[in-house]
Amino acid sequence: MIDISSNDITPKPLRVREFYLGRQPILDRNQALFGYELLFRNAPVGPANISSDLSATASVIAHASQLGMERVIGDALGFVNVDADVIMSDIFVFLPREKVVLEIVESMLVTPEVRARISELVGHGFAFALENVVSDTSQVQQLLPLVQYVKMDMSTVDPQVLAALAPRFKQEQKKLVAEKVETREEFKLALDLDFDYFQGYYFAKPAIMTGKKLSPSQLAVMELMTLVTSDAGNMDIERAIKRDVSLALNLLRLVNTPAVGARQRIDSLSQAVTVLGRRQLQRWLQIMLYAEPSKRGHSMTPLLMLATTRGRLLELLAHKLRPNNAHLADIAFTVGIMSLMDTLFGVPMSEILTQIEVTDEVAAALLSREGFYGDLLRLAECIERIEDMEGEIVPTLRDLAMSPDDLVELEMAAYEWSDNVVRYAL
């Protein structure tokens, strides 16, 4: 038996800078965040060298775990791909067993030794998932008793096959995860088939609705944002906040989060306006736009998480690339947050920009991903969709003169910041 508590044998450490890190949200049936699939990719010298070698992934997992897995996934579960080499290694000494689900890749050959090792790890408290199951094969049969989750790809498996397989696995008490859910229709199909969890960016796609009206609270926040970005006095801003009691309470809670970094507790609206300043106040109002629907019973947590992560990552990237211009970082944060407002409001981005005054540079970034801010936003989107857009990361980094090592550390900082914000915002 291999002792997973021993440190005698460890994978060769590889530096985080040699890799890209992507994470894709996995939601439950109520649209609340359940976990993330963590996707590690080699950072190539050139596009031809792009690799997703799982042995390299194992070393990155070790390094990421040492840095703190909670920085990447917060309170959620982390789903990580593993193959036979990883399963037979001693990587598991690094992994918090209560925080990870090990995804067995579909290409893995099941030998008696591998199956015995999986059984041993299950005995140690590790959870496993079968990835990309398309039929009830003998290999699936061998592994099914050892796994808790079965993942099926909504983009490749025929709906009739899904309808036949789903009840079969549910009968075995397995949790079903629908992968590559990109449309509301695919989500509804998986929901009807009694899937438990849903992975994909369907929640971030705008569902344009003619004549859709903003909620009273969202209107109040938008009006307040207009005051903040204009030359209105602090007293006028304070009065506007006081008109909406829930807005006032939520703002006070948000400005006291660790993410703000205030040196003292902020107990009054006038203090909030004075201490924060216009720039920070505008930032928290933008975040509140995403948090507000959750308070009405509509779970918008994943959209809030995605928007705050984008905003913070763009801000950190801008600060790294243009360290002597703090104003650029502020604008980059706004671009990241605003990039999902078409989804939030259910109206085209072009229409939103007729209501919220922005510079031509910001409009170009939001409408067509052009210019400096557009490059930053495109990089963030490539990372989110690392499986489909991996090849675009290298040229985008080259255009920005940004190194992969800086990118991964900024990503982890953005994930951690966003997790803190969302925890307090809801």
Short mmCIF file of C-alpha atoms in Angstrom, two decimals, residues 181-330:
data_model
loop_
_atom_site.label_atom_id
_atom_site.label_comp_id
_atom_site.label_asym_id
_atom_site.label_seq_id
_atom_site.Cartn_x
_atom_site.Cartn_y
_atom_site.Cartn_z
CA VAL A 181 -23.63 23.90 -21.30
CA GLU A 182 -23.49 26.95 -23.55
CA THR A 183 -27.15 27.83 -24.12
CA ARG A 184 -30.28 28.22 -22.01
CA GLU A 185 -31.86 25.45 -24.09
CA GLU A 186 -29.05 23.02 -23.18
CA PHE A 187 -29.40 23.99 -19.53
CA LYS A 188 -33.16 23.35 -19.63
CA LEU A 189 -32.61 19.96 -21.30
CA ALA A 190 -30.11 18.91 -18.63
CA LEU A 191 -32.44 20.21 -15.93
CA ASP A 192 -35.33 18.16 -17.36
CA LEU A 193 -33.08 15.06 -17.42
CA ASP A 194 -32.50 15.51 -13.68
CA PHE A 195 -28.83 16.51 -13.88
CA ASP A 196 -27.50 17.77 -10.56
CA TYR A 197 -24.81 20.21 -11.73
CA PHE A 198 -24.11 22.33 -14.80
CA GLN A 199 -20.75 23.47 -16.19
CA GLY A 200 -20.52 26.09 -18.90
CA TYR A 201 -21.08 29.76 -19.62
CA TYR A 202 -24.79 29.71 -20.47
CA PHE A 203 -25.41 31.99 -17.46
CA ALA A 204 -23.09 34.65 -18.94
CA LYS A 205 -24.87 34.81 -22.32
CA PRO A 206 -27.23 37.78 -22.64
CA ALA A 207 -30.89 36.86 -23.07
CA ILE A 208 -32.06 40.02 -24.83
CA MET A 209 -35.60 40.95 -23.82
CA THR A 210 -37.45 43.75 -25.59
CA GLY A 211 -38.78 46.39 -23.25
CA LYS A 212 -37.11 44.90 -20.17
CA LYS A 213 -37.14 47.35 -17.24
CA LEU A 214 -34.55 47.66 -14.51
CA SER A 215 -35.69 46.90 -10.97
CA PRO A 216 -36.26 49.89 -8.63
CA SER A 217 -33.07 49.02 -6.72
CA GLN A 218 -31.02 48.79 -9.89
CA LEU A 219 -32.43 52.11 -11.06
CA ALA A 220 -31.48 53.65 -7.70
CA VAL A 221 -27.92 52.35 -8.08
CA MET A 222 -27.70 53.64 -11.67
CA GLU A 223 -28.94 57.09 -10.64
CA LEU A 224 -26.44 57.14 -7.80
CA MET A 225 -23.63 56.17 -10.17
CA THR A 226 -24.56 59.15 -12.34
CA LEU A 227 -24.29 61.46 -9.31
CA VAL A 228 -20.95 59.94 -8.29
CA THR A 229 -19.37 60.36 -11.74
CA SER A 230 -20.70 63.94 -12.09
CA ASP A 231 -19.84 66.97 -9.99
CA ALA A 232 -22.62 66.36 -7.45
CA GLY A 233 -21.75 67.25 -3.85
CA ASN A 234 -21.26 64.68 -1.12
CA MET A 235 -24.49 65.76 0.59
CA ASP A 236 -26.49 65.13 -2.59
CA ILE A 237 -24.93 61.68 -2.92
CA GLU A 238 -25.63 60.88 0.73
CA ARG A 239 -29.28 61.97 0.40
CA ALA A 240 -29.70 59.79 -2.70
CA ILE A 241 -28.34 56.76 -0.86
CA LYS A 242 -30.63 57.35 2.13
CA ARG A 243 -33.71 57.27 -0.09
CA ASP A 244 -33.23 53.52 -0.53
CA VAL A 245 -32.79 51.84 2.86
CA SER A 246 -31.60 48.48 1.48
CA LEU A 247 -29.12 50.30 -0.78
CA ALA A 248 -27.71 52.17 2.23
CA LEU A 249 -27.37 49.03 4.35
CA ASN A 250 -25.83 47.00 1.53
CA LEU A 251 -23.35 49.75 0.74
CA LEU A 252 -22.24 49.98 4.37
CA ARG A 253 -21.77 46.22 4.51
CA LEU A 254 -19.78 46.16 1.29
CA VAL A 255 -17.45 49.01 2.21
CA ASN A 256 -16.49 47.18 5.40
CA THR A 257 -15.30 44.05 3.57
CA PRO A 258 -11.63 43.06 3.82
CA ALA A 259 -11.38 43.64 0.06
CA VAL A 260 -11.79 47.41 0.59
CA GLY A 261 -8.89 47.50 3.01
CA ALA A 262 -10.25 50.38 5.10
CA ARG A 263 -8.13 50.98 8.22
CA GLN A 264 -11.17 51.67 10.37
CA ARG A 265 -14.78 50.56 10.45
CA ILE A 266 -17.07 52.78 8.36
CA ASP A 267 -20.30 53.34 10.29
CA SER A 268 -22.10 56.13 8.43
CA LEU A 269 -22.96 57.03 4.86
CA SER A 270 -21.19 60.37 5.08
CA GLN A 271 -18.08 58.57 6.34
CA ALA A 272 -18.39 56.04 3.50
CA VAL A 273 -18.58 58.80 0.90
CA THR A 274 -15.69 60.71 2.49
CA VAL A 275 -13.38 57.78 3.23
CA LEU A 276 -13.93 55.88 -0.01
CA GLY A 277 -13.80 58.75 -2.45
CA ARG A 278 -15.62 58.84 -5.79
CA ARG A 279 -13.51 56.16 -7.46
CA GLN A 280 -14.05 53.51 -4.80
CA LEU A 281 -17.71 54.42 -4.34
CA GLN A 282 -18.33 53.97 -8.06
CA ARG A 283 -16.62 50.57 -7.89
CA TRP A 284 -18.88 49.27 -5.10
CA LEU A 285 -21.99 50.59 -6.81
CA GLN A 286 -21.05 48.67 -9.96
CA ILE A 287 -20.67 45.50 -7.90
CA MET A 288 -24.01 46.11 -6.18
CA LEU A 289 -25.77 46.06 -9.55
CA TYR A 290 -24.82 42.39 -9.83
CA ALA A 291 -25.50 41.56 -6.19
CA GLU A 292 -28.99 43.07 -6.09
CA PRO A 293 -30.86 40.35 -8.08
CA SER A 294 -29.62 37.71 -5.63
CA LYS A 295 -31.40 39.52 -2.83
CA ARG A 296 -34.71 39.09 -4.68
CA GLY A 297 -34.32 35.33 -4.74
CA HIS A 298 -32.69 35.09 -8.18
CA SER A 299 -29.30 33.46 -7.83
CA MET A 300 -26.89 35.66 -9.76
CA THR A 301 -23.85 34.57 -7.75
CA PRO A 302 -21.94 33.13 -10.75
CA LEU A 303 -22.45 36.30 -12.77
CA LEU A 304 -21.40 38.42 -9.79
CA MET A 305 -18.34 36.19 -9.34
CA LEU A 306 -17.42 36.39 -13.02
CA ALA A 307 -17.90 40.18 -13.20
CA THR A 308 -15.86 40.91 -10.07
CA THR A 309 -13.11 38.52 -11.19
CA ARG A 310 -12.94 40.18 -14.60
CA GLY A 311 -12.93 43.65 -13.07
CA ARG A 312 -10.16 42.87 -10.61
CA LEU A 313 -8.04 40.95 -13.15
CA LEU A 314 -8.25 43.79 -15.68
CA GLU A 315 -7.35 46.29 -12.95
CA LEU A 316 -4.32 44.23 -11.87
CA LEU A 317 -3.21 43.70 -15.46
CA ALA A 318 -3.46 47.43 -16.22
CA HIS A 319 -1.53 48.29 -13.05
CA LYS A 320 1.18 45.76 -13.95
CA LEU A 321 1.49 47.00 -17.52
CA ARG A 322 1.10 50.74 -16.80
CA PRO A 323 2.34 51.10 -13.18
CA ASN A 324 2.60 54.88 -13.29
CA ASN A 325 -1.01 55.51 -14.28
CA ALA A 326 -3.53 54.52 -11.57
CA HIS A 327 -6.35 56.05 -13.62
CA LEU A 328 -5.91 53.38 -16.32
CA ALA A 329 -6.32 50.62 -13.72
CA ASP A 330 -9.57 52.22 -12.49
#
